[in-house]
Amino acid sequence: MIIVESKAELQRWRHKQAGLVGFVPTMGALHVGHMSLVNACRMECHATAVSIFVNPTQFGPHEDFNRYPRPIEADAELCERAGVDLLYRPAVAEMYPPGSQTMVEPGAVAQRWCGAARPGHFRGVCTIVLKLLNQVAPHRMYLGEKDAQQLRVLRQMAADLDVATEIVGCPTTREEDGLALSSRNRYLSVAERVGADALFRGMRRAQQQYQSGIIDVATLEKEFRTLLSYEGGWALEYAAIVDENTLEPLTVFGASGLFLVAARRGATRLIDNMVITRPQ
Ligand code: AMP
């Protein structure tokens, strides 16, 4: 594996690649969820590039940019062991040199949910991902379904701006109890980790209730909120069953809906999602 920190070195590597190049963008603090993307990439592509960049423009002024974990040695070792070919770790000044002033402004699918809770977040995400795509020029980019709105926003950006890279969505990797793996899980205290699977349990219960005939969206959302408040230790941000394409709230169920949730456990903000499907 080679590790590069500049666009120039990255481009030298890129020019030598003859086959399919796959790309996994990350913010580091790598875990098994990230590695599932790397594995999918390695299965399908000749060369796998991973980026680690904690992108300042997608964090709000009072968010966790400064304390976001940056275990660079452990991350490099994980990549090496997973068979990554190139690890790109640019500094902030490499990605945003003095004088840069252009940002990518996403549209309607970025407005609600995390977009509303974190103003400017998806503008930062779109901008950095488009820059990385232009720099790495991969044939395929692998993204996690864990960040469902991000995946939807980036697919929209790719379609609207004629991005040539194919976007591949990969399923969410979970702990045994159902907690979705996330770099932010390491913020949870031992006490907070107990019961942190409630988001997953609540969504799974909604799926079971839907299958057993409760088809009213508002009832399922209310049941979810009730479960979280019984559990204790949660501050719910949103819990909504939405149209998978528009991400607008569903009032009536069709064949399926996407359950999107975000909640704080102590100081840690966790998000998750699940597709809720009609009984067969
Ligand atoms: P991040 O480092 O949090 O920006 O995530 C980098 C990529 O990994 C994104 O495409 C995420 O959706 C994906 N990802 C994060 N957690 C998981 C998970 N538990 N399962 C699958 N993909 C994930």
PDB file of N, CA and C in Angstrom, residues 95-196:
ATOM      1  N   MET A  95      -6.650  20.411   0.517  1.00  0.00           N
ATOM      2  CA  MET A  95      -8.007  20.345  -0.034  1.00  0.00           C
ATOM      3  C   MET A  95      -8.632  21.729  -0.181  1.00  0.00           C
ATOM      4  N   TYR A  96      -8.318  22.619   0.761  1.00  0.00           N
ATOM      5  CA  TYR A  96      -8.893  23.970   0.711  1.00  0.00           C
ATOM      6  C   TYR A  96      -7.758  24.995   0.777  1.00  0.00           C
ATOM      7  N   PRO A  97      -7.004  25.150  -0.326  1.00  0.00           N
ATOM      8  CA  PRO A  97      -5.917  26.139  -0.284  1.00  0.00           C
ATOM      9  C   PRO A  97      -6.499  27.544  -0.114  1.00  0.00           C
ATOM     10  N   PRO A  98      -5.692  28.451   0.434  1.00  0.00           N
ATOM     11  CA  PRO A  98      -6.180  29.812   0.627  1.00  0.00           C
ATOM     12  C   PRO A  98      -6.754  30.345  -0.682  1.00  0.00           C
ATOM     13  N   GLY A  99      -7.888  31.001  -0.589  1.00  0.00           N
ATOM     14  CA  GLY A  99      -8.488  31.571  -1.797  1.00  0.00           C
ATOM     15  C   GLY A  99      -9.603  30.734  -2.376  1.00  0.00           C
ATOM     16  N   SER A 100      -9.738  29.439  -1.931  1.00  0.00           N
ATOM     17  CA  SER A 100     -10.842  28.658  -2.522  1.00  0.00           C
ATOM     18  C   SER A 100     -12.169  29.235  -2.054  1.00  0.00           C
ATOM     19  N   GLN A 101     -13.145  29.276  -2.949  1.00  0.00           N
ATOM     20  CA  GLN A 101     -14.403  29.955  -2.620  1.00  0.00           C
ATOM     21  C   GLN A 101     -15.634  29.316  -3.234  1.00  0.00           C
ATOM     22  N   THR A 102     -15.462  28.196  -3.950  1.00  0.00           N
ATOM     23  CA  THR A 102     -16.621  27.593  -4.610  1.00  0.00           C
ATOM     24  C   THR A 102     -17.122  26.389  -3.819  1.00  0.00           C
ATOM     25  N   MET A 103     -18.423  26.325  -3.624  1.00  0.00           N
ATOM     26  CA  MET A 103     -19.026  25.195  -2.909  1.00  0.00           C
ATOM     27  C   MET A 103     -20.138  24.605  -3.773  1.00  0.00           C
ATOM     28  N   VAL A 104     -20.459  23.329  -3.537  1.00  0.00           N
ATOM     29  CA  VAL A 104     -21.559  22.666  -4.247  1.00  0.00           C
ATOM     30  C   VAL A 104     -22.815  22.757  -3.378  1.00  0.00           C
ATOM     31  N   GLU A 105     -23.861  23.351  -3.909  1.00  0.00           N
ATOM     32  CA  GLU A 105     -25.100  23.557  -3.147  1.00  0.00           C
ATOM     33  C   GLU A 105     -26.122  22.499  -3.538  1.00  0.00           C
ATOM     34  N   PRO A 106     -26.396  21.524  -2.636  1.00  0.00           N
ATOM     35  CA  PRO A 106     -27.378  20.496  -2.988  1.00  0.00           C
ATOM     36  C   PRO A 106     -28.799  21.038  -2.896  1.00  0.00           C
ATOM     37  N   GLY A 107     -29.743  20.273  -3.476  1.00  0.00           N
ATOM     38  CA  GLY A 107     -31.130  20.735  -3.552  1.00  0.00           C
ATOM     39  C   GLY A 107     -32.046  20.107  -2.523  1.00  0.00           C
ATOM     40  N   ALA A 108     -33.279  19.826  -2.944  1.00  0.00           N
ATOM     41  CA  ALA A 108     -34.356  19.470  -2.012  1.00  0.00           C
ATOM     42  C   ALA A 108     -34.044  18.267  -1.116  1.00  0.00           C
ATOM     43  N   VAL A 109     -33.397  17.238  -1.651  1.00  0.00           N
ATOM     44  CA  VAL A 109     -33.181  16.037  -0.815  1.00  0.00           C
ATOM     45  C   VAL A 109     -32.233  16.309   0.352  1.00  0.00           C
ATOM     46  N   ALA A 110     -31.551  17.459   0.315  1.00  0.00           N
ATOM     47  CA  ALA A 110     -30.616  17.796   1.401  1.00  0.00           C
ATOM     48  C   ALA A 110     -31.240  18.725   2.439  1.00  0.00           C
ATOM     49  N   GLN A 111     -32.513  19.095   2.240  1.00  0.00           N
ATOM     50  CA  GLN A 111     -33.068  20.147   3.101  1.00  0.00           C
ATOM     51  C   GLN A 111     -33.568  19.647   4.454  1.00  0.00           C
ATOM     52  N   ARG A 112     -34.218  18.495   4.469  1.00  0.00           N
ATOM     53  CA  ARG A 112     -34.815  18.018   5.721  1.00  0.00           C
ATOM     54  C   ARG A 112     -33.803  17.207   6.535  1.00  0.00           C
ATOM     55  N   TRP A 113     -34.255  16.677   7.660  1.00  0.00           N
ATOM     56  CA  TRP A 113     -33.550  15.701   8.489  1.00  0.00           C
ATOM     57  C   TRP A 113     -32.160  16.193   8.888  1.00  0.00           C
ATOM     58  N   CYS A 114     -31.110  15.482   8.495  1.00  0.00           N
ATOM     59  CA  CYS A 114     -29.769  15.941   8.895  1.00  0.00           C
ATOM     60  C   CYS A 114     -29.461  17.296   8.285  1.00  0.00           C
ATOM     61  N   GLY A 115     -30.024  17.569   7.117  1.00  0.00           N
ATOM     62  CA  GLY A 115     -29.803  18.875   6.476  1.00  0.00           C
ATOM     63  C   GLY A 115     -30.368  20.005   7.310  1.00  0.00           C
ATOM     64  N   ALA A 116     -31.515  19.764   7.939  1.00  0.00           N
ATOM     65  CA  ALA A 116     -32.134  20.792   8.776  1.00  0.00           C
ATOM     66  C   ALA A 116     -31.421  20.894  10.128  1.00  0.00           C
ATOM     67  N   ALA A 117     -31.019  19.734  10.661  1.00  0.00           N
ATOM     68  CA  ALA A 117     -30.368  19.729  11.982  1.00  0.00           C
ATOM     69  C   ALA A 117     -28.941  20.269  11.909  1.00  0.00           C
ATOM     70  N   ARG A 118     -28.320  20.130  10.731  1.00  0.00           N
ATOM     71  CA  ARG A 118     -26.911  20.528  10.581  1.00  0.00           C
ATOM     72  C   ARG A 118     -26.787  21.443   9.356  1.00  0.00           C
ATOM     73  N   PRO A 119     -27.147  22.717   9.519  1.00  0.00           N
ATOM     74  CA  PRO A 119     -27.137  23.623   8.357  1.00  0.00           C
ATOM     75  C   PRO A 119     -25.762  23.651   7.685  1.00  0.00           C
ATOM     76  N   GLY A 120     -25.750  23.522   6.370  1.00  0.00           N
ATOM     77  CA  GLY A 120     -24.486  23.568   5.625  1.00  0.00           C
ATOM     78  C   GLY A 120     -23.768  22.232   5.551  1.00  0.00           C
ATOM     79  N   HIS A 121     -24.258  21.238   6.304  1.00  0.00           N
ATOM     80  CA  HIS A 121     -23.554  19.948   6.352  1.00  0.00           C
ATOM     81  C   HIS A 121     -23.430  19.317   4.963  1.00  0.00           C
ATOM     82  N   PHE A 122     -24.551  19.221   4.249  1.00  0.00           N
ATOM     83  CA  PHE A 122     -24.485  18.527   2.953  1.00  0.00           C
ATOM     84  C   PHE A 122     -23.793  19.364   1.880  1.00  0.00           C
ATOM     85  N   ARG A 123     -23.771  20.683   2.051  1.00  0.00           N
ATOM     86  CA  ARG A 123     -22.979  21.507   1.135  1.00  0.00           C
ATOM     87  C   ARG A 123     -21.500  21.120   1.282  1.00  0.00           C
ATOM     88  N   GLY A 124     -21.069  20.948   2.529  1.00  0.00           N
ATOM     89  CA  GLY A 124     -19.692  20.530   2.791  1.00  0.00           C
ATOM     90  C   GLY A 124     -19.412  19.135   2.262  1.00  0.00           C
ATOM     91  N   VAL A 125     -20.366  18.226   2.465  1.00  0.00           N
ATOM     92  CA  VAL A 125     -20.194  16.846   1.996  1.00  0.00           C
ATOM     93  C   VAL A 125     -20.101  16.811   0.465  1.00  0.00           C
ATOM     94  N   CYS A 126     -21.031  17.492  -0.201  1.00  0.00           N
ATOM     95  CA  CYS A 126     -21.022  17.477  -1.673  1.00  0.00           C
ATOM     96  C   CYS A 126     -19.730  18.086  -2.215  1.00  0.00           C
ATOM     97  N   THR A 127     -19.308  19.179  -1.612  1.00  0.00           N
ATOM     98  CA  THR A 127     -18.106  19.866  -2.096  1.00  0.00           C
ATOM     99  C   THR A 127     -16.877  18.962  -1.969  1.00  0.00           C
ATOM    100  N   ILE A 128     -16.716  18.345  -0.796  1.00  0.00           N
ATOM    101  CA  ILE A 128     -15.506  17.530  -0.611  1.00  0.00           C
ATOM    102  C   ILE A 128     -15.563  16.276  -1.477  1.00  0.00           C
ATOM    103  N   VAL A 129     -16.758  15.684  -1.605  1.00  0.00           N
ATOM    104  CA  VAL A 129     -16.829  14.446  -2.386  1.00  0.00           C
ATOM    105  C   VAL A 129     -16.597  14.744  -3.871  1.00  0.00           C
ATOM    106  N   LEU A 130     -17.122  15.856  -4.361  1.00  0.00           N
ATOM    107  CA  LEU A 130     -16.866  16.194  -5.765  1.00  0.00           C
ATOM    108  C   LEU A 130     -15.375  16.469  -5.991  1.00  0.00           C
ATOM    109  N   LYS A 131     -14.747  17.163  -5.050  1.00  0.00           N
ATOM    110  CA  LYS A 131     -13.305  17.416  -5.173  1.00  0.00           C
ATOM    111  C   LYS A 131     -12.525  16.090  -5.178  1.00  0.00           C
ATOM    112  N   LEU A 132     -12.888  15.194  -4.250  1.00  0.00           N
ATOM    113  CA  LEU A 132     -12.186  13.902  -4.190  1.00  0.00           C
ATOM    114  C   LEU A 132     -12.409  13.106  -5.476  1.00  0.00           C
ATOM    115  N   LEU A 133     -13.628  13.159  -5.997  1.00  0.00           N
ATOM    116  CA  LEU A 133     -13.909  12.439  -7.252  1.00  0.00           C
ATOM    117  C   LEU A 133     -13.071  13.010  -8.390  1.00  0.00           C
ATOM    118  N   ASN A 134     -12.941  14.320  -8.431  1.00  0.00           N
ATOM    119  CA  ASN A 134     -12.122  14.935  -9.491  1.00  0.00           C
ATOM    120  C   ASN A 134     -10.652  14.579  -9.328  1.00  0.00           C
ATOM    121  N   GLN A 135     -10.215  14.437  -8.092  1.00  0.00           N
ATOM    122  CA  GLN A 135      -8.802  14.131  -7.853  1.00  0.00           C
ATOM    123  C   GLN A 135      -8.480  12.655  -8.106  1.00  0.00           C
ATOM    124  N   VAL A 136      -9.370  11.768  -7.603  1.00  0.00           N
ATOM    125  CA  VAL A 136      -9.090  10.328  -7.697  1.00  0.00           C
ATOM    126  C   VAL A 136      -9.551   9.772  -9.054  1.00  0.00           C
ATOM    127  N   ALA A 137     -10.568  10.370  -9.632  1.00  0.00           N
ATOM    128  CA  ALA A 137     -11.152   9.897 -10.899  1.00  0.00           C
ATOM    129  C   ALA A 137     -11.418   8.391 -10.892  1.00  0.00           C
ATOM    130  N   PRO A 138     -12.179   7.918  -9.921  1.00  0.00           N
ATOM    131  CA  PRO A 138     -12.443   6.473  -9.850  1.00  0.00           C
ATOM    132  C   PRO A 138     -13.570   6.067 -10.799  1.00  0.00           C
ATOM    133  N   HIS A 139     -13.581   4.781 -11.166  1.00  0.00           N
ATOM    134  CA  HIS A 139     -14.715   4.264 -11.933  1.00  0.00           C
ATOM    135  C   HIS A 139     -15.925   4.068 -11.022  1.00  0.00           C
ATOM    136  N   ARG A 140     -15.638   3.628  -9.778  1.00  0.00           N
ATOM    137  CA  ARG A 140     -16.735   3.372  -8.830  1.00  0.00           C
ATOM    138  C   ARG A 140     -16.403   3.973  -7.475  1.00  0.00           C
ATOM    139  N   MET A 141     -17.441   4.461  -6.811  1.00  0.00           N
ATOM    140  CA  MET A 141     -17.274   4.962  -5.435  1.00  0.00           C
ATOM    141  C   MET A 141     -18.229   4.179  -4.542  1.00  0.00           C
ATOM    142  N   TYR A 142     -17.724   3.725  -3.400  1.00  0.00           N
ATOM    143  CA  TYR A 142     -18.503   2.883  -2.477  1.00  0.00           C
ATOM    144  C   TYR A 142     -18.905   3.699  -1.258  1.00  0.00           C
ATOM    145  N   LEU A 143     -20.218   3.763  -1.020  1.00  0.00           N
ATOM    146  CA  LEU A 143     -20.759   4.546   0.103  1.00  0.00           C
ATOM    147  C   LEU A 143     -21.664   3.656   0.944  1.00  0.00           C
ATOM    148  N   GLY A 144     -21.796   3.998   2.229  1.00  0.00           N
ATOM    149  CA  GLY A 144     -22.605   3.192   3.134  1.00  0.00           C
ATOM    150  C   GLY A 144     -24.064   3.632   3.162  1.00  0.00           C
ATOM    151  N   GLU A 145     -24.954   2.660   3.211  1.00  0.00           N
ATOM    152  CA  GLU A 145     -26.378   2.960   3.392  1.00  0.00           C
ATOM    153  C   GLU A 145     -26.650   3.458   4.805  1.00  0.00           C
ATOM    154  N   LYS A 146     -25.698   3.267   5.704  1.00  0.00           N
ATOM    155  CA  LYS A 146     -25.806   3.788   7.069  1.00  0.00           C
ATOM    156  C   LYS A 146     -26.165   5.282   7.052  1.00  0.00           C
ATOM    157  N   ASP A 147     -25.540   6.018   6.123  1.00  0.00           N
ATOM    158  CA  ASP A 147     -25.821   7.451   5.984  1.00  0.00           C
ATOM    159  C   ASP A 147     -26.762   7.616   4.788  1.00  0.00           C
ATOM    160  N   ALA A 148     -28.031   7.268   5.018  1.00  0.00           N
ATOM    161  CA  ALA A 148     -28.970   7.132   3.896  1.00  0.00           C
ATOM    162  C   ALA A 148     -29.200   8.456   3.180  1.00  0.00           C
ATOM    163  N   GLN A 149     -29.336   9.532   3.944  1.00  0.00           N
ATOM    164  CA  GLN A 149     -29.584  10.825   3.283  1.00  0.00           C
ATOM    165  C   GLN A 149     -28.345  11.274   2.513  1.00  0.00           C
ATOM    166  N   GLN A 150     -27.173  11.039   3.095  1.00  0.00           N
ATOM    167  CA  GLN A 150     -25.926  11.382   2.392  1.00  0.00           C
ATOM    168  C   GLN A 150     -25.833  10.637   1.065  1.00  0.00           C
ATOM    169  N   LEU A 151     -26.162   9.345   1.103  1.00  0.00           N
ATOM    170  CA  LEU A 151     -26.111   8.536  -0.123  1.00  0.00           C
ATOM    171  C   LEU A 151     -27.075   9.101  -1.169  1.00  0.00           C
ATOM    172  N   ARG A 152     -28.286   9.459  -0.718  1.00  0.00           N
ATOM    173  CA  ARG A 152     -29.290  10.006  -1.644  1.00  0.00           C
ATOM    174  C   ARG A 152     -28.828  11.352  -2.217  1.00  0.00           C
ATOM    175  N   VAL A 153     -28.274  12.204  -1.355  1.00  0.00           N
ATOM    176  CA  VAL A 153     -27.806  13.534  -1.778  1.00  0.00           C
ATOM    177  C   VAL A 153     -26.654  13.392  -2.789  1.00  0.00           C
ATOM    178  N   LEU A 154     -25.751  12.467  -2.517  1.00  0.00           N
ATOM    179  CA  LEU A 154     -24.601  12.316  -3.420  1.00  0.00           C
ATOM    180  C   LEU A 154     -25.009  11.675  -4.747  1.00  0.00           C
ATOM    181  N   ARG A 155     -25.984  10.775  -4.707  1.00  0.00           N
ATOM    182  CA  ARG A 155     -26.494  10.221  -5.981  1.00  0.00           C
ATOM    183  C   ARG A 155     -27.119  11.343  -6.816  1.00  0.00           C
ATOM    184  N   GLN A 156     -27.848  12.228  -6.138  1.00  0.00           N
ATOM    185  CA  GLN A 156     -28.488  13.348  -6.845  1.00  0.00           C
ATOM    186  C   GLN A 156     -27.424  14.274  -7.434  1.00  0.00           C
ATOM    187  N   MET A 157     -26.397  14.576  -6.637  1.00  0.00           N
ATOM    188  CA  MET A 157     -25.313  15.429  -7.124  1.00  0.00           C
ATOM    189  C   MET A 157     -24.664  14.801  -8.363  1.00  0.00           C
ATOM    190  N   ALA A 158     -24.398  13.499  -8.271  1.00  0.00           N
ATOM    191  CA  ALA A 158     -23.735  12.816  -9.391  1.00  0.00           C
ATOM    192  C   ALA A 158     -24.597  12.896 -10.650  1.00  0.00           C
ATOM    193  N   ALA A 159     -25.905  12.713 -10.484  1.00  0.00           N
ATOM    194  CA  ALA A 159     -26.798  12.774 -11.650  1.00  0.00           C
ATOM    195  C   ALA A 159     -26.859  14.203 -12.187  1.00  0.00           C
ATOM    196  N   ASP A 160     -27.007  15.179 -11.310  1.00  0.00           N
ATOM    197  CA  ASP A 160     -27.191  16.563 -11.748  1.00  0.00           C
ATOM    198  C   ASP A 160     -25.928  17.148 -12.379  1.00  0.00           C
ATOM    199  N   LEU A 161     -24.762  16.741 -11.866  1.00  0.00           N
ATOM    200  CA  LEU A 161     -23.509  17.345 -12.349  1.00  0.00           C
ATOM    201  C   LEU A 161     -22.740  16.420 -13.293  1.00  0.00           C
ATOM    202  N   ASP A 162     -23.429  15.397 -13.801  1.00  0.00           N
ATOM    203  CA  ASP A 162     -22.830  14.502 -14.805  1.00  0.00           C
ATOM    204  C   ASP A 162     -21.518  13.867 -14.335  1.00  0.00           C
ATOM    205  N   VAL A 163     -21.524  13.424 -13.100  1.00  0.00           N
ATOM    206  CA  VAL A 163     -20.343  12.725 -12.574  1.00  0.00           C
ATOM    207  C   VAL A 163     -20.269  11.354 -13.248  1.00  0.00           C
ATOM    208  N   ALA A 164     -19.100  10.996 -13.755  1.00  0.00           N
ATOM    209  CA  ALA A 164     -18.972   9.746 -14.514  1.00  0.00           C
ATOM    210  C   ALA A 164     -18.849   8.530 -13.600  1.00  0.00           C
ATOM    211  N   THR A 165     -18.456   8.737 -12.365  1.00  0.00           N
ATOM    212  CA  THR A 165     -18.257   7.619 -11.423  1.00  0.00           C
ATOM    213  C   THR A 165     -19.581   6.949 -11.080  1.00  0.00           C
ATOM    214  N   GLU A 166     -19.552   5.615 -11.054  1.00  0.00           N
ATOM    215  CA  GLU A 166     -20.751   4.857 -10.628  1.00  0.00           C
ATOM    216  C   GLU A 166     -20.759   4.800  -9.092  1.00  0.00           C
ATOM    217  N   ILE A 167     -21.914   5.071  -8.492  1.00  0.00           N
ATOM    218  CA  ILE A 167     -22.003   5.041  -7.028  1.00  0.00           C
ATOM    219  C   ILE A 167     -22.614   3.715  -6.586  1.00  0.00           C
ATOM    220  N   VAL A 168     -21.911   3.037  -5.680  1.00  0.00           N
ATOM    221  CA  VAL A 168     -22.375   1.737  -5.178  1.00  0.00           C
ATOM    222  C   VAL A 168     -22.728   1.888  -3.700  1.00  0.00           C
ATOM    223  N   GLY A 169     -23.972   1.603  -3.341  1.00  0.00           N
ATOM    224  CA  GLY A 169     -24.407   1.657  -1.935  1.00  0.00           C
ATOM    225  C   GLY A 169     -24.183   0.309  -1.270  1.00  0.00           C
ATOM    226  N   CYS A 170     -23.651   0.315  -0.047  1.00  0.00           N
ATOM    227  CA  CYS A 170     -23.344  -0.939   0.662  1.00  0.00           C
ATOM    228  C   CYS A 170     -24.138  -1.006   1.971  1.00  0.00           C
ATOM    229  N   PRO A 171     -24.623  -2.201   2.332  1.00  0.00           N
ATOM    230  CA  PRO A 171     -25.477  -2.322   3.518  1.00  0.00           C
ATOM    231  C   PRO A 171     -24.774  -1.947   4.817  1.00  0.00           C
ATOM    232  N   THR A 172     -25.573  -1.578   5.807  1.00  0.00           N
ATOM    233  CA  THR A 172     -25.051  -1.140   7.106  1.00  0.00           C
ATOM    234  C   THR A 172     -24.502  -2.325   7.902  1.00  0.00           C
ATOM    235  N   THR A 173     -23.294  -2.164   8.406  1.00  0.00           N
ATOM    236  CA  THR A 173     -22.713  -3.167   9.294  1.00  0.00           C
ATOM    237  C   THR A 173     -23.079  -2.804  10.729  1.00  0.00           C
ATOM    238  N   ARG A 174     -23.525  -3.795  11.481  1.00  0.00           N
ATOM    239  CA  ARG A 174     -24.004  -3.548  12.843  1.00  0.00           C
ATOM    240  C   ARG A 174     -23.254  -4.384  13.874  1.00  0.00           C
ATOM    241  N   GLU A 175     -23.265  -3.895  15.119  1.00  0.00           N
ATOM    242  CA  GLU A 175     -22.792  -4.714  16.234  1.00  0.00           C
ATOM    243  C   GLU A 175     -23.788  -5.850  16.423  1.00  0.00           C
ATOM    244  N   GLU A 176     -23.411  -6.815  17.281  1.00  0.00           N
ATOM    245  CA  GLU A 176     -24.295  -7.964  17.487  1.00  0.00           C
ATOM    246  C   GLU A 176     -25.692  -7.554  17.963  1.00  0.00           C
ATOM    247  N   ASP A 177     -25.767  -6.522  18.792  1.00  0.00           N
ATOM    248  CA  ASP A 177     -27.081  -6.116  19.322  1.00  0.00           C
ATOM    249  C   ASP A 177     -27.850  -5.225  18.340  1.00  0.00           C
ATOM    250  N   GLY A 178     -27.239  -4.862  17.235  1.00  0.00           N
ATOM    251  CA  GLY A 178     -27.953  -4.081  16.229  1.00  0.00           C
ATOM    252  C   GLY A 178     -27.461  -2.650  16.093  1.00  0.00           C
ATOM    253  N   LEU A 179     -26.658  -2.163  17.044  1.00  0.00           N
ATOM    254  CA  LEU A 179     -26.135  -0.789  16.938  1.00  0.00           C
ATOM    255  C   LEU A 179     -25.309  -0.662  15.653  1.00  0.00           C
ATOM    256  N   ALA A 180     -25.643   0.321  14.830  1.00  0.00           N
ATOM    257  CA  ALA A 180     -24.877   0.534  13.600  1.00  0.00           C
ATOM    258  C   ALA A 180     -23.468   0.999  13.955  1.00  0.00           C
ATOM    259  N   LEU A 181     -22.461   0.392  13.335  1.00  0.00           N
ATOM    260  CA  LEU A 181     -21.082   0.824  13.597  1.00  0.00           C
ATOM    261  C   LEU A 181     -20.915   2.264  13.138  1.00  0.00           C
ATOM    262  N   SER A 182     -20.209   3.042  13.934  1.00  0.00           N
ATOM    263  CA  SER A 182     -19.955   4.447  13.606  1.00  0.00           C
ATOM    264  C   SER A 182     -18.694   4.888  14.344  1.00  0.00           C
ATOM    265  N   SER A 183     -17.934   5.769  13.691  1.00  0.00           N
ATOM    266  CA  SER A 183     -16.732   6.300  14.362  1.00  0.00           C
ATOM    267  C   SER A 183     -17.125   7.009  15.647  1.00  0.00           C
ATOM    268  N   ARG A 184     -18.326   7.572  15.683  1.00  0.00           N
ATOM    269  CA  ARG A 184     -18.756   8.330  16.868  1.00  0.00           C
ATOM    270  C   ARG A 184     -19.162   7.418  18.025  1.00  0.00           C
ATOM    271  N   ASN A 185     -19.325   6.087  17.766  1.00  0.00           N
ATOM    272  CA  ASN A 185     -19.691   5.198  18.881  1.00  0.00           C
ATOM    273  C   ASN A 185     -18.629   5.220  19.966  1.00  0.00           C
ATOM    274  N   ARG A 186     -17.385   5.576  19.586  1.00  0.00           N
ATOM    275  CA  ARG A 186     -16.335   5.570  20.610  1.00  0.00           C
ATOM    276  C   ARG A 186     -16.497   6.717  21.597  1.00  0.00           C
ATOM    277  N   TYR A 187     -17.370   7.678  21.295  1.00  0.00           N
ATOM    278  CA  TYR A 187     -17.680   8.726  22.278  1.00  0.00           C
ATOM    279  C   TYR A 187     -18.556   8.199  23.414  1.00  0.00           C
ATOM    280  N   LEU A 188     -19.278   7.094  23.175  1.00  0.00           N
ATOM    281  CA  LEU A 188     -20.240   6.608  24.173  1.00  0.00           C
ATOM    282  C   LEU A 188     -19.527   6.073  25.405  1.00  0.00           C
ATOM    283  N   SER A 189     -20.008   6.457  26.598  1.00  0.00           N
ATOM    284  CA  SER A 189     -19.469   5.874  27.825  1.00  0.00           C
ATOM    285  C   SER A 189     -19.999   4.445  27.918  1.00  0.00           C
ATOM    286  N   VAL A 190     -19.432   3.663  28.836  1.00  0.00           N
ATOM    287  CA  VAL A 190     -19.884   2.275  29.008  1.00  0.00           C
ATOM    288  C   VAL A 190     -21.374   2.270  29.333  1.00  0.00           C
ATOM    289  N   ALA A 191     -21.794   3.202  30.197  1.00  0.00           N
ATOM    290  CA  ALA A 191     -23.216   3.253  30.588  1.00  0.00           C
ATOM    291  C   ALA A 191     -24.094   3.647  29.394  1.00  0.00           C
ATOM    292  N   GLU A 192     -23.612   4.580  28.580  1.00  0.00           N
ATOM    293  CA  GLU A 192     -24.408   5.011  27.411  1.00  0.00           C
ATOM    294  C   GLU A 192     -24.491   3.918  26.344  1.00  0.00           C
ATOM    295  N   ARG A 193     -23.428   3.108  26.267  1.00  0.00           N
ATOM    296  CA  ARG A 193     -23.426   2.038  25.251  1.00  0.00           C
ATOM    297  C   ARG A 193     -24.529   1.011  25.539  1.00  0.00           C
ATOM    298  N   VAL A 194     -24.805   0.804  26.837  1.00  0.00           N
ATOM    299  CA  VAL A 194     -25.897  -0.114  27.209  1.00  0.00           C
ATOM    300  C   VAL A 194     -27.212   0.525  26.740  1.00  0.00           C
ATOM    301  N   GLY A 195     -27.937  -0.175  25.912  1.00  0.00           N
ATOM    302  CA  GLY A 195     -29.205   0.371  25.413  1.00  0.00           C
ATOM    303  C   GLY A 195     -29.060   1.250  24.181  1.00  0.00           C
ATOM    304  N   ALA A 196     -27.821   1.407  23.686  1.00  0.00           N
ATOM    305  CA  ALA A 196     -27.621   2.256  22.496  1.00  0.00           C
ATOM    306  C   ALA A 196     -28.206   1.601  21.238  1.00  0.00           C
TER     307      ALA A 196
END
